[in-house]
Amino acid sequence: MTPRRVNTESWPVRLLLCVLALGFLFFFLGLPLLSVFVEAFKQGFGPYFEALCDADTRSAITLTLVIAVMVLPLNILFGLSAAWAIARFDFRGKSLLITLIDLPFAVSPVVAGLLFILIFGRQGFLGDWLGAHDIKIIFALPGMVLATMFVTVPYIARELIPLMQAQGRDEEEAAVSLGASGLQMFWRVTLPNIKWGLLYGVILANARAMGEFGAVSVVSGHIRGMTNTLPLHVEILYNEYNSVGAFAAASVLALLALVTLVAKTIVEWRMAREIAMLSADLSIENPAVAAKS
Amino acid sequence: MSIEVKNISKRFGNFVALDDVSLEIPTGELVALLGPSGCGKTTLLRIIAGMESASAGTVMFHGEEATNVPTRERQVGFVFQHYALFRHMSVFENVAFGLRVKPRGERPSEKQIRERVMHLLSLVQLEWLADRYPSQLSGGQRQRIALARALAVEPKVLLLDEPFGALDTQVRKELRRWLRHLHDEMHIASVFVTHDQEEALEVADRVVVMNKGHIEQIGSPDEVYSAPATPFVYRFLGNVNVFRSRVHGTWAEIDRAPEPGSKDEALAFVRPHDIDIQREASADALAARIVHIQAIGPQVRVEVEHQGEIFEVDLTRERHEQLALAEGETVWLRPRALRVFQGEQLVDAQTFDLGAGI
Amino acid sequence: MTNSRKHRVLPGFGLSLGFALVYLSLLVLLPLAGLVAHGVHMSFADFWATATTPRTLASYRVTFGCALLAALVNAFFGLIVAWVLVRYDFPGKRFIDALVDLPFALPTAVAGITLTTLYANTGWVGSLLVPLGIQIAFKPAGIVVALIFIGIPFVVRTVQPVIEDIEQEIEEAAATLGATRWQTFRRVLFPALAPALLTGFTLAFSRAIGEYGSVIFIAGNMPMVSEITPLMIISKLEQYDTQGAIVLALVMLVISFVLLLAINLLQWYAANRHTQRHSERKPA
């Protein structure tokens, strides 16, 4: 019969809110996730694995991996460069640059694909020149890589910029004053400090790169076994009423999504732990530093 | 309205925050809950406010059981250490909040609200800040607004949790005086929590000294300072010299190691300003060598060494000039007032014996 | 100019900024400028005629209407989900918390075919709704369902940290002043959450406007009824009507940018209202 705590709702309200929240998540997240696997295994394991071993599906998986492998290193390099310049130096137009990095989030993926057709397509700016030299970008791998790069530009930079701004430049300045070269400073001081944030950005960028549909769809040309990524292949199979095939391919992507979520959760946990450890250390040794940061 | 706390206990898991605490606060009194951090003083205040529920015991407001009354019906004004102002509301709206959330029937008209808020703001001398937002105020101004906000609903009881803890010394001093003044005008029961002994002694009518979840002593500021009930109170309220002693009934031998195996071990407590220094030996004095002399404000602190231990003596400047002490010389210490404790228990000693131990 | 001449201690400023600018320009800015350049070359009359045919106007209505509705639903439920995840304890909370990010991780095409199967008349959810006379798949309602799915994490993830940061004392203060729980929420907590909620709403809304993959399967894509603008761009491209595609793309770009700008300004105003308004006044 103790009075209820000040900062909480009465139990009927709590129950109502829980039911609303969990019901909403169940209908919009839980059920779809469950149904991917149910649909994929509807006719048993045999047809499922048969569908997965289909040559076109296998080549779609390969192409998806190839694109991700080509896109990620460039985006990592961009993310590191942009974050280094923005978080470690003061220059004019910095906030404009931060806004521009987010620009691809505001552009529809379909429009993103269109942008590259306008440049490299047959009637595009460079269309004639590319045709004369027999270089194929649209409806080929380079176009798909470009489109994927476009939509994944912000992910890594967005994680690194606030992280590095929060960490400040003291440690790197100390390293340089102790005689470290730029590369030594980067490998020994900067990278260890940002590795979890970087990994977090890479995980998100990778999920988007492997799952991108709209932008890649516009520039792919949908040539089976050639320019078909796994998400595009899902569409083709689905439109051919090959439900098991479509959901088998979809289940691979859903599995990838689950792996992404697990990896993301682990990295978040590690980051939180590291931050807690670092701030605890600092506040014991030097309260002034901890308070300032 | 009076507050009565009866046999309150509070446990957090295995940790006992409050252990059978009872306390009575009549209307019109300003009471300080004083103690080191973790002694349970804030927990007690939160239980009185209804923000924490006690594991056992009852809270009475004016003779009526209030243990299960929810916070918002208790009519307590609560002032938080970090102000807890609503940052998206102007100063005016912060103070008006308690009036605006009253049930429709009791809610004052817009005109009455305006008058009441402006009256309170003039009471805390901050009418000119009515349109500002909390982020634009200094710490002292924020705490005064927080107080005005708490007083707006005409609380029967005012509770303040380390109200000046986050402010710098200068502001703190000013606000103390001002709190005392405000309390006298309101004629309600006020309780404030503090770990600053000076603050408690200066402002409160009564001081409740707490330690490890129980009350060590309740008394007027003079009582708790001059006649501490326990060794803890002695140590917590100001500096004190401690001499090993032994007691036999009403006869206390000061500065004597206890005899092995006997139960006569005791400690004698003397405040530094209750010791006089003299140049000649006497039966009620201890020999000591002067180690260090330093003037601190109106007083002169003399550190002396006696049998390998350092003791402090505070002299007035006049007395110090009179004696013309020098570091290194041997002098005699004569306690004017001392209290002897056996464990936690005050010994009713009549005769003190110091001389023979040299 | 004095600042830019300042001696820099750390190395790599020129290299890192240079690479970032070149990369961003080649990949994002120049292509966008190209699109705008195409648009400028058109006569205004042509542009206007293509941008305002009844079918395109209907597609704007569907796109922005459904996105708005989905973002509103997400704002409502997202707030509740964030509240429940921060304030209440229940078994499996960590799992559910991680699950909220599923729409970020699950490819949109997978979401599209799954939601379509679920909400079709024979699907798990659809078959429950058919007897009630409600049809979702292949109707505008289906678009809203897909866009709700896409937008869930945006609101939850922007509001969640703000709820975590609310000091307990603020609510206690309201309680000691006599406010009921509902009054505390409406007058104290909600105003504190509103800017984050608006941000989350904006993000979900702008994502929903451009969404393609998850929508096309469930929409039915009926011209004038359930055809979204991104799909019209694609069909124009497939008919080699590049000009038409450019016009629609420009319209979408402009509307999204204007919306983002407007809401950013609103947010800036909300964030600065309490600190800037009186700063010009001197204390008396």
XYZ file of N, CA, C and O in Angstrom, chain A residues 5-9 14 17-18 20-22 24-25 27-29 31-33 35-36 38-39 74-75 77-78 81-82 84-85 88-92 97 100-101 103-104 106-111 114-119 123 125 146 149-150 153 169 172-173 176 182 185 211 213-214 218 231 234-235 238 246-247 250 253-254 257 260-261 264-265 269, chain C residues 1 6 8-13 16-17 19-21 23-24 27-29 31-32 34-35 38 73-74 77 80-81 83-84 87-88 90 94 96 98-110 113-119 124-125 145 148-149 152 168 171-172 175 181 210 212-213 216-217 230 233-234 237 242 245-246 249 252-253 256-257 260:
672
model
N 5.211 5.805 -7.129
C 6.287 6.757 -7.368
C 5.776 7.973 -8.128
O 4.819 7.885 -8.885
N 6.422 9.106 -7.906
C 5.986 10.353 -8.515
C 6.091 10.299 -10.032
O 5.216 10.749 -10.745
N 7.209 9.708 -10.504
C 7.533 9.838 -11.919
C 7.023 8.712 -12.783
O 7.637 8.359 -13.768
N 5.915 8.107 -12.425
C 5.409 7.096 -13.331
C 3.900 7.158 -13.387
O 3.253 7.788 -12.552
N 3.376 6.489 -14.408
C 1.945 6.577 -14.644
C 1.226 5.504 -13.840
O 1.840 4.559 -13.357
N 0.067 2.642 -17.956
C 1.286 1.923 -18.344
C 0.948 0.760 -19.256
O 1.591 0.545 -20.283
N -0.068 1.953 -22.742
C 1.069 2.406 -23.539
C 1.898 1.218 -24.017
O 2.341 1.170 -25.168
N 2.108 0.241 -23.127
C 2.874 -0.948 -23.515
C 2.170 -1.700 -24.635
O 2.802 -2.117 -25.598
N 0.021 -0.515 -26.805
C 0.101 0.273 -28.043
C 1.477 0.125 -28.689
O 1.598 -0.155 -29.878
N 2.523 0.314 -27.886
C 3.885 0.299 -28.427
C 4.241 -1.083 -28.959
O 4.697 -1.222 -30.104
N 4.018 -2.103 -28.137
C 4.417 -3.443 -28.554
C 3.535 -3.947 -29.684
O 4.012 -4.613 -30.608
N 2.097 -2.101 -31.979
C 2.555 -1.390 -33.179
C 3.807 -2.050 -33.744
O 3.884 -2.368 -34.937
N 4.783 -2.288 -32.868
C 6.034 -2.888 -33.333
C 5.792 -4.313 -33.843
O 6.404 -4.739 -34.813
N 3.033 -5.539 -35.257
C 2.375 -5.557 -36.562
C 3.277 -5.039 -37.673
O 3.237 -5.524 -38.787
N 4.100 -4.023 -37.355
C 4.864 -3.406 -38.430
C 6.294 -3.934 -38.554
O 6.918 -3.756 -39.586
N 6.825 -4.562 -37.518
C 8.191 -5.085 -37.617
C 8.243 -6.596 -37.421
O 8.829 -7.323 -38.221
N 5.861 -9.096 -37.391
C 5.160 -9.919 -38.369
C 5.879 -9.961 -39.719
O 6.097 -11.049 -40.248
N 6.266 -8.816 -40.296
C 6.964 -8.878 -41.580
C 8.232 -9.726 -41.513
O 8.482 -10.554 -42.400
N 9.009 -9.556 -40.452
C 10.256 -10.307 -40.337
C 9.964 -11.801 -40.295
O 10.609 -12.603 -40.978
N 7.310 -13.303 -41.382
C 6.662 -13.834 -42.584
C 7.656 -14.040 -43.722
O 7.427 -14.873 -44.588
N 8.776 -13.294 -43.741
C 9.800 -13.547 -44.770
C 10.223 -15.007 -44.716
O 10.253 -15.711 -45.730
N 8.734 -17.560 -43.096
C 7.626 -18.491 -43.273
C 7.346 -18.692 -44.756
O 7.214 -19.817 -45.247
N 7.302 -17.582 -45.509
C 7.024 -17.672 -46.945
C 8.148 -18.425 -47.668
O 7.902 -19.194 -48.582
N 35.904 3.355 -50.567
C 35.879 4.758 -50.981
C 35.101 5.609 -49.989
O 35.508 6.719 -49.645
N 33.975 5.059 -49.511
C 33.184 5.819 -48.542
C 33.893 5.956 -47.200
O 33.749 6.965 -46.518
N 37.142 6.147 -46.870
C 38.154 7.177 -47.116
C 37.518 8.561 -47.064
O 38.048 9.489 -46.447
N 36.345 8.696 -47.702
C 35.656 9.984 -47.687
C 35.255 10.358 -46.265
O 35.470 11.495 -45.825
N 38.272 11.478 -44.282
C 38.784 12.782 -44.723
C 37.869 13.898 -44.248
O 38.320 14.894 -43.665
N 36.575 13.725 -44.516
C 35.634 14.788 -44.175
C 35.629 15.026 -42.671
O 35.688 16.168 -42.201
N 37.990 14.346 -40.490
C 39.262 14.922 -40.059
C 39.271 16.430 -40.308
O 39.598 17.212 -39.413
N 38.881 16.813 -41.529
C 38.892 18.242 -41.861
C 37.902 19.015 -40.983
O 38.221 20.072 -40.444
N 38.768 18.674 -36.912
C 40.072 19.070 -36.397
C 40.505 20.468 -36.820
O 41.491 20.989 -36.329
N 39.804 21.070 -37.771
C 40.223 22.387 -38.241
C 39.034 23.333 -38.307
O 37.891 22.890 -38.379
N 39.335 24.630 -38.252
C 38.285 25.633 -38.432
C 38.453 26.251 -39.804
O 39.549 26.663 -40.175
N 37.399 26.265 -40.570
C 37.478 26.948 -41.859
C 36.100 27.467 -42.209
O 35.097 27.041 -41.638
N 36.071 28.398 -43.136
C 34.785 28.993 -43.488
C 33.955 28.014 -44.303
O 34.491 27.223 -45.076
N 29.325 22.603 -45.460
C 29.855 21.302 -45.871
C 29.123 20.176 -45.149
O 28.747 19.163 -45.747
N 25.878 19.685 -46.773
C 25.991 19.067 -48.094
C 26.212 17.563 -47.989
O 25.724 16.791 -48.811
N 26.936 17.147 -46.949
C 27.177 15.709 -46.784
C 25.861 14.965 -46.591
O 25.696 13.834 -47.032
N 23.079 15.776 -47.946
C 22.207 15.999 -49.098
C 21.624 14.707 -49.694
O 20.421 14.650 -49.957
N 22.432 13.671 -49.893
C 21.868 12.455 -50.501
C 20.680 11.884 -49.733
O 19.851 11.187 -50.326
N 18.245 13.535 -48.663
C 17.051 14.280 -49.044
C 16.662 14.018 -50.495
O 15.646 14.512 -50.962
N 17.494 13.263 -51.214
C 17.217 13.008 -52.624
C 16.617 11.611 -52.755
O 17.145 10.648 -52.208
N 15.501 11.528 -53.467
C 14.900 10.211 -53.690
C 15.887 9.300 -54.423
O 16.573 9.745 -55.340
N 15.989 8.033 -54.020
C 16.921 7.123 -54.696
C 16.685 7.078 -56.208
O 17.638 6.960 -56.979
N 15.424 7.187 -56.597
C 15.117 7.154 -58.026
C 15.756 8.352 -58.726
O 16.343 8.228 -59.803
N 15.669 9.517 -58.098
C 16.295 10.708 -58.670
C 17.809 10.532 -58.707
O 18.473 10.928 -59.668
N 18.627 8.621 -61.666
C 18.411 9.477 -62.839
C 19.608 10.392 -63.089
O 20.016 10.617 -64.229
N 20.204 10.924 -62.006
C 21.335 11.839 -62.132
C 22.443 11.204 -62.964
O 23.044 11.849 -63.832
N 22.716 9.929 -62.723
C 23.828 9.285 -63.425
C 23.461 8.932 -64.861
O 24.316 8.916 -65.738
N 22.159 8.699 -65.097
C 21.734 8.481 -66.487
C 21.921 9.766 -67.288
O 22.352 9.745 -68.439
N 21.639 10.890 -66.638
C 21.776 12.169 -67.335
C 23.233 12.456 -67.696
O 23.512 13.187 -68.639
N 24.160 11.898 -66.950
C 25.577 12.133 -67.267
C 26.120 11.074 -68.211
O 26.722 11.373 -69.240
N 21.996 9.637 -74.023
C 21.782 11.043 -74.363
C 22.389 11.987 -73.334
O 22.112 13.171 -73.328
N 25.471 13.890 -70.875
C 26.604 14.786 -71.157
C 27.760 14.038 -71.818
O 28.363 14.500 -72.778
N 28.359 3.599 -58.787
C 28.203 5.046 -58.576
C 26.903 5.349 -57.831
O 26.883 6.129 -56.874
N 27.221 4.368 -54.291
C 28.081 5.308 -53.579
C 27.306 6.567 -53.199
O 27.426 7.076 -52.089
N 26.506 7.042 -54.161
C 25.743 8.272 -53.920
C 24.857 8.127 -52.687
O 24.860 8.980 -51.795
N 26.867 7.899 -49.226
C 27.864 8.921 -48.866
C 27.782 9.361 -47.396
O 28.784 9.395 -46.698
N 40.859 17.767 -30.093
C 42.097 17.544 -30.826
C 43.318 17.412 -29.926
O 44.437 17.292 -30.403
N 45.751 14.264 -30.475
C 46.540 14.309 -31.699
C 47.625 15.381 -31.608
O 48.748 15.175 -32.056
N 47.276 16.518 -31.009
C 48.287 17.579 -30.858
C 49.424 17.101 -29.960
O 50.597 17.385 -30.219
N 51.647 14.835 -32.077
C 52.495 15.596 -32.997
C 53.615 16.296 -32.232
O 54.778 16.303 -32.643
N 52.510 12.268 -39.417
C 51.071 12.278 -39.637
C 50.490 10.875 -39.637
O 49.460 10.602 -39.021
N 50.602 9.284 -36.165
C 49.541 9.863 -35.350
C 48.206 9.217 -35.689
O 47.446 8.834 -34.813
N 21.446 -3.457 -49.744
C 19.998 -3.506 -49.868
C 19.409 -2.471 -50.799
O 18.205 -2.473 -51.049
N 17.756 -0.356 -53.554
C 16.868 -0.838 -54.611
C 16.614 0.233 -55.646
O 16.977 0.092 -56.816
N 16.036 1.356 -55.231
C 15.587 2.372 -56.178
C 16.680 2.888 -57.091
O 16.556 2.832 -58.333
N 17.312 1.937 -61.304
C 17.258 2.854 -62.444
C 18.439 2.656 -63.397
O 18.284 2.704 -64.604
N 18.573 -7.578 -54.281
C 17.262 -6.934 -54.144
C 16.512 -6.837 -55.471
O 15.294 -7.040 -55.507
N 15.069 -10.182 -56.293
C 13.849 -10.437 -55.521
C 12.646 -9.907 -56.294
O 11.626 -10.587 -56.430
N 12.791 -8.700 -56.846
C 11.680 -8.096 -57.576
C 11.315 -8.935 -58.800
O 10.139 -9.223 -59.049
N 9.608 -12.114 -57.841
C 8.283 -11.838 -57.305
C 7.311 -11.520 -58.438
O 6.173 -12.011 -58.440
N 11.459 -15.803 -54.696
C 11.582 -14.424 -54.238
C 11.852 -14.378 -52.745
O 12.737 -13.658 -52.277
N 11.080 -15.153 -51.979
C 11.251 -15.088 -50.529
C 12.525 -15.799 -50.081
O 13.088 -15.456 -49.032
N 14.892 -13.174 -50.546
C 14.610 -12.173 -49.520
C 15.098 -12.635 -48.153
O 15.568 -11.832 -47.342
N 18.602 -11.748 -47.563
C 18.733 -10.327 -47.212
C 18.239 -10.055 -45.798
O 18.798 -9.229 -45.075
N 17.168 -10.756 -45.397
C 16.643 -10.562 -44.041
C 17.653 -11.056 -43.013
O 17.845 -10.447 -41.962
N 20.120 -8.535 -42.625
C 19.610 -7.454 -41.773
C 19.747 -7.821 -40.305
O 20.140 -6.999 -39.479
N 23.227 -7.516 -39.273
C 23.510 -6.082 -39.118
C 23.044 -5.578 -37.762
O 23.771 -4.875 -37.056
N 21.808 -5.963 -37.387
C 21.268 -5.484 -36.111
C 22.097 -5.982 -34.934
O 22.387 -5.238 -34.002
N 25.422 -4.176 -34.914
C 25.196 -2.797 -34.510
C 25.011 -2.709 -32.994
O 25.574 -1.835 -32.332
N 24.214 -3.637 -32.450
C 23.976 -3.626 -31.008
C 25.274 -3.862 -30.243
O 25.547 -3.197 -29.238
N 27.117 -1.205 -27.741
C 27.426 -1.598 -26.375
C 28.897 -1.327 -26.060
O 29.230 -0.777 -25.015
N 39.836 37.339 -41.853
C 40.933 36.702 -42.575
C 42.070 36.303 -41.641
O 42.934 35.525 -41.991
N 46.027 31.314 -39.489
C 46.560 30.786 -38.238
C 47.412 29.538 -38.491
O 47.092 28.719 -39.342
N 48.604 25.963 -38.223
C 47.914 24.731 -37.864
C 48.904 23.715 -37.328
O 49.918 23.437 -37.939
N 48.561 23.135 -36.159
C 49.463 22.166 -35.537
C 49.340 20.805 -36.202
O 50.315 20.123 -36.469
N 48.102 20.401 -36.472
C 47.870 19.048 -36.972
C 48.056 18.997 -38.480
O 47.748 19.951 -39.190
N 48.541 17.864 -38.974
C 48.786 17.735 -40.415
C 47.521 17.338 -41.171
O 46.528 16.934 -40.571
N 47.565 17.458 -42.489
C 46.569 16.832 -43.343
C 45.335 17.658 -43.622
O 44.359 17.118 -44.140
N 45.351 18.946 -43.300
C 44.147 19.731 -43.542
C 43.839 19.831 -45.032
O 42.741 19.490 -45.472
N 42.907 16.273 -46.586
C 41.616 15.699 -46.208
C 40.461 16.544 -46.743
O 39.504 16.011 -47.304
N 40.573 17.864 -46.597
C 39.487 18.719 -47.084
C 39.403 18.632 -48.607
O 38.310 18.545 -49.170
N 40.288 16.128 -50.607
C 39.694 14.867 -51.051
C 38.192 14.865 -50.805
O 37.400 14.484 -51.672
N 37.792 15.317 -49.601
C 36.368 15.309 -49.273
C 35.585 16.178 -50.255
O 34.510 15.775 -50.734
N 36.125 17.349 -50.572
C 35.409 18.258 -51.475
C 35.326 17.680 -52.885
O 34.274 17.723 -53.525
N 35.510 14.523 -53.815
C 34.639 13.346 -53.796
C 33.173 13.771 -53.806
O 32.365 13.300 -54.602
N 32.854 14.701 -52.894
C 31.474 15.162 -52.760
C 31.024 15.876 -54.037
O 29.890 15.693 -54.491
N 30.630 13.258 -56.998
C 29.604 12.243 -56.799
C 28.216 12.846 -56.575
O 27.222 12.279 -57.003
N 28.154 13.991 -55.892
C 26.852 14.514 -55.486
C 26.534 15.862 -56.132
O 25.494 16.018 -56.777
N 27.443 16.807 -55.986
C 27.102 18.177 -56.372
C 27.014 18.351 -57.879
O 26.040 18.908 -58.393
N 26.509 16.050 -60.321
C 25.315 15.413 -60.879
C 24.039 16.197 -60.575
O 23.177 16.348 -61.454
N 23.912 16.722 -59.354
C 22.721 17.505 -59.025
C 22.669 18.781 -59.867
O 21.615 19.160 -60.383
N 23.939 19.101 -62.757
C 23.574 18.655 -64.105
C 22.070 18.596 -64.271
O 21.513 19.053 -65.279
N 21.397 18.034 -63.261
C 19.934 17.927 -63.326
C 19.313 19.317 -63.421
O 18.436 19.566 -64.263
N 19.777 20.831 -66.847
C 18.796 20.309 -67.802
C 17.478 21.059 -67.702
O 16.859 21.395 -68.707
N 1.512 9.106 -38.243
C 1.332 7.865 -37.490
C 2.629 7.522 -36.754
O 2.624 7.145 -35.580
N 3.747 7.671 -37.469
C 5.036 7.370 -36.845
C 5.346 8.298 -35.683
O 5.923 7.883 -34.686
N 3.043 6.958 -32.708
C 3.480 5.691 -32.125
C 4.957 5.729 -31.740
O 5.368 5.093 -30.765
N 5.312 6.988 -28.306
C 4.912 5.987 -27.310
C 5.983 4.894 -27.191
O 6.369 4.505 -26.089
N 6.484 4.433 -28.346
C 7.499 3.376 -28.319
C 8.738 3.863 -27.566
O 9.271 3.171 -26.701
N 8.954 6.185 -25.335
C 8.613 6.325 -23.913
C 8.657 4.975 -23.206
O 9.270 4.813 -22.153
N 7.997 3.981 -23.833
C 7.931 2.647 -23.231
C 9.342 2.054 -23.123
O 9.700 1.468 -22.097
N 11.203 4.170 -20.243
C 10.673 4.263 -18.890
C 10.261 2.933 -18.268
O 10.237 2.808 -17.059
N 9.847 1.961 -19.072
C 9.318 0.742 -18.490
C 10.294 -0.411 -18.659
O 11.091 -0.423 -19.582
N 10.473 -4.543 -19.122
C 9.713 -5.753 -19.407
C 10.669 -6.738 -20.060
O 11.712 -6.339 -20.604
N 15.606 -5.391 -24.488
C 16.795 -5.124 -25.305
C 16.611 -5.635 -26.727
O 17.043 -5.002 -27.693
N 13.753 -5.982 -28.323
C 12.803 -5.112 -29.017
C 13.453 -3.781 -29.380
O 13.246 -3.233 -30.461
N 16.549 -3.335 -30.144
C 17.381 -3.555 -31.329
C 16.521 -3.713 -32.573
O 16.892 -3.274 -33.667
N 15.351 -4.343 -32.406
C 14.468 -4.602 -33.545
C 13.958 -3.315 -34.193
O 13.639 -3.290 -35.376
N 13.902 -2.234 -33.407
C 13.393 -0.964 -33.933
C 14.181 -0.513 -35.169
O 13.636 0.115 -36.074
N 15.459 -0.892 -35.229
C 16.283 -0.470 -36.364
C 16.114 -1.351 -37.591
O 16.790 -1.120 -38.601
N 15.250 -2.349 -37.510
C 15.088 -3.271 -38.650
C 14.883 -2.548 -39.980
O 15.518 -2.893 -40.970
N 14.025 -1.514 -40.034
C 13.827 -0.841 -41.329
C 15.100 -0.210 -41.898
O 15.202 -0.032 -43.112
N 16.072 0.137 -41.033
C 17.344 0.624 -41.558
C 18.136 -0.513 -42.200
O 18.923 -0.300 -43.114
N 17.965 -1.716 -41.666
C 18.816 -2.832 -42.071
C 18.182 -3.700 -43.150
O 18.883 -4.324 -43.941
N 16.853 -3.749 -43.181
C 16.176 -4.640 -44.124
C 16.008 -3.937 -45.471
O 15.448 -2.855 -45.542
N 16.517 -4.549 -46.557
C 16.365 -3.928 -47.881
C 14.895 -3.635 -48.181
O 14.007 -4.416 -47.838
N 14.666 -2.503 -48.827
C 13.281 -2.060 -49.025
C 12.485 -3.028 -49.894
O 11.286 -3.180 -49.705
N 13.154 -3.686 -50.845
C 12.433 -4.626 -51.700
C 11.868 -5.773 -50.868
O 10.746 -6.235 -51.091
N 12.651 -6.232 -49.889
C 12.189 -7.321 -49.026
C 10.974 -6.844 -48.224
O 9.964 -7.541 -48.124
N 7.828 -6.765 -50.642
C 7.103 -8.002 -50.971
C 6.503 -8.634 -49.720
O 5.424 -9.218 -49.769
N 7.159 -8.455 -48.575
C 6.634 -9.051 -47.346
C 5.349 -8.369 -46.903
O 4.356 -9.033 -46.585
N 5.369 -7.044 -46.899
C 4.173 -6.308 -46.494
C 3.028 -6.599 -47.462
O 1.877 -6.741 -47.050
N 3.349 -6.689 -48.765
C 2.310 -6.989 -49.748
C 1.668 -8.335 -49.439
O 0.446 -8.484 -49.426
N 2.502 -9.345 -49.170
C 1.984 -10.673 -48.868
C 1.142 -10.651 -47.594
O 0.089 -11.269 -47.510
N 1.611 -9.908 -46.591
C 0.885 -9.850 -45.319
C -0.477 -9.187 -45.473
O -1.467 -9.628 -44.890
N -0.520 -8.098 -46.259
C -1.737 -7.289 -46.305
C -2.625 -7.604 -47.503
O -3.675 -7.008 -47.676
N -1.857 -12.861 -43.755
C -2.174 -12.983 -42.326
C -3.010 -11.799 -41.833
O -3.988 -11.980 -41.143
N -2.596 -10.594 -42.193
C -3.322 -9.423 -41.709
C -4.493 -9.103 -42.624
O -5.606 -8.843 -42.169
N 1.025 2.039 -45.304
C 1.593 0.961 -44.484
C 3.091 0.814 -44.756
O 3.911 0.755 -43.831
N 4.986 3.720 -43.299
C 5.091 3.648 -41.835
C 6.269 2.754 -41.457
O 7.110 3.107 -40.638
N 6.340 1.587 -42.119
C 7.441 0.659 -41.851
C 8.791 1.356 -42.020
O 9.649 1.310 -41.144
N 9.677 4.087 -39.075
C 9.630 3.819 -37.634
C 10.886 4.279 -36.877
O 10.779 4.999 -35.886
N 14.871 13.742 -13.571
C 13.777 13.270 -12.735
C 13.190 14.432 -11.929
O 11.996 14.502 -11.677
N 10.080 16.425 -13.210
C 8.763 15.836 -12.984
C 8.371 15.914 -11.512
O 7.211 16.120 -11.173
N 9.360 15.741 -10.634
C 9.065 15.841 -9.200
C 8.621 17.254 -8.847
O 7.703 17.446 -8.050
N 5.108 17.668 -9.710
C 4.223 16.954 -8.788
C 4.059 17.727 -7.481
O 2.950 17.837 -6.955
N -0.377 13.750 -13.399
C 0.570 13.137 -14.323
C 0.331 13.652 -15.744
O 1.265 13.920 -16.489
N 10.632 10.174 -50.861
C 11.460 9.622 -51.920
C 11.382 8.114 -52.060
O 11.930 7.539 -52.986
N 10.807 4.283 -52.750
C 10.366 3.627 -53.975
C 10.215 2.125 -53.760
O 9.152 1.550 -53.939
N 11.318 1.486 -53.308
C 11.387 0.020 -53.265
C 10.259 -0.644 -52.505
O 9.645 -1.594 -52.993
N 6.367 0.174 -54.326
C 5.813 -0.240 -55.627
C 5.114 -1.593 -55.591
O 4.195 -1.843 -56.345
N 5.526 -2.489 -54.677
C 4.899 -3.806 -54.644
C 3.480 -3.728 -54.096
O 2.578 -4.388 -54.581
N 7.974 8.949 -57.716
C 9.189 8.229 -58.131
C 8.907 7.161 -59.186
O 9.704 6.973 -60.111
N 8.617 8.756 -62.542
C 9.933 9.079 -63.111
C 10.488 7.856 -63.829
O 10.985 7.934 -64.958
N 10.376 6.708 -63.177
C 10.909 5.485 -63.783
C 10.158 5.123 -65.052
O 10.759 4.790 -66.079
N 11.276 7.264 -67.818
C 12.586 6.846 -68.310
C 12.456 5.637 -69.220
O 13.111 5.539 -70.261
N 13.060 11.308 -71.298
C 14.001 11.826 -70.310
C 13.568 13.195 -69.802
O 13.664 13.494 -68.609
N 11.035 12.918 -67.151
C 11.629 12.418 -65.915
C 12.357 13.545 -65.183
O 12.258 13.687 -63.962
N 13.074 14.376 -65.977
C 13.823 15.480 -65.364
C 12.877 16.454 -64.668
O 13.122 16.896 -63.537
N 11.640 14.958 -61.470
C 12.736 14.887 -60.499
C 12.988 16.256 -59.891
O 13.189 16.375 -58.675
N 10.263 17.180 -57.418
C 10.462 16.472 -56.144
C 11.595 17.083 -55.332
O 11.489 17.269 -54.123
N 12.709 17.368 -56.043
C 13.864 17.952 -55.351
C 13.488 19.267 -54.681
O 13.763 19.473 -53.494
N 11.114 18.782 -51.710
C 11.784 18.227 -50.523
C 12.698 19.255 -49.882
O 12.752 19.365 -48.654
N 13.458 19.985 -50.707
C 14.384 20.968 -50.139
C 13.634 22.081 -49.416
O 14.023 22.480 -48.315
N 12.382 20.696 -46.171
C 13.467 20.529 -45.205
C 13.903 21.873 -44.649
O 14.113 22.021 -43.445
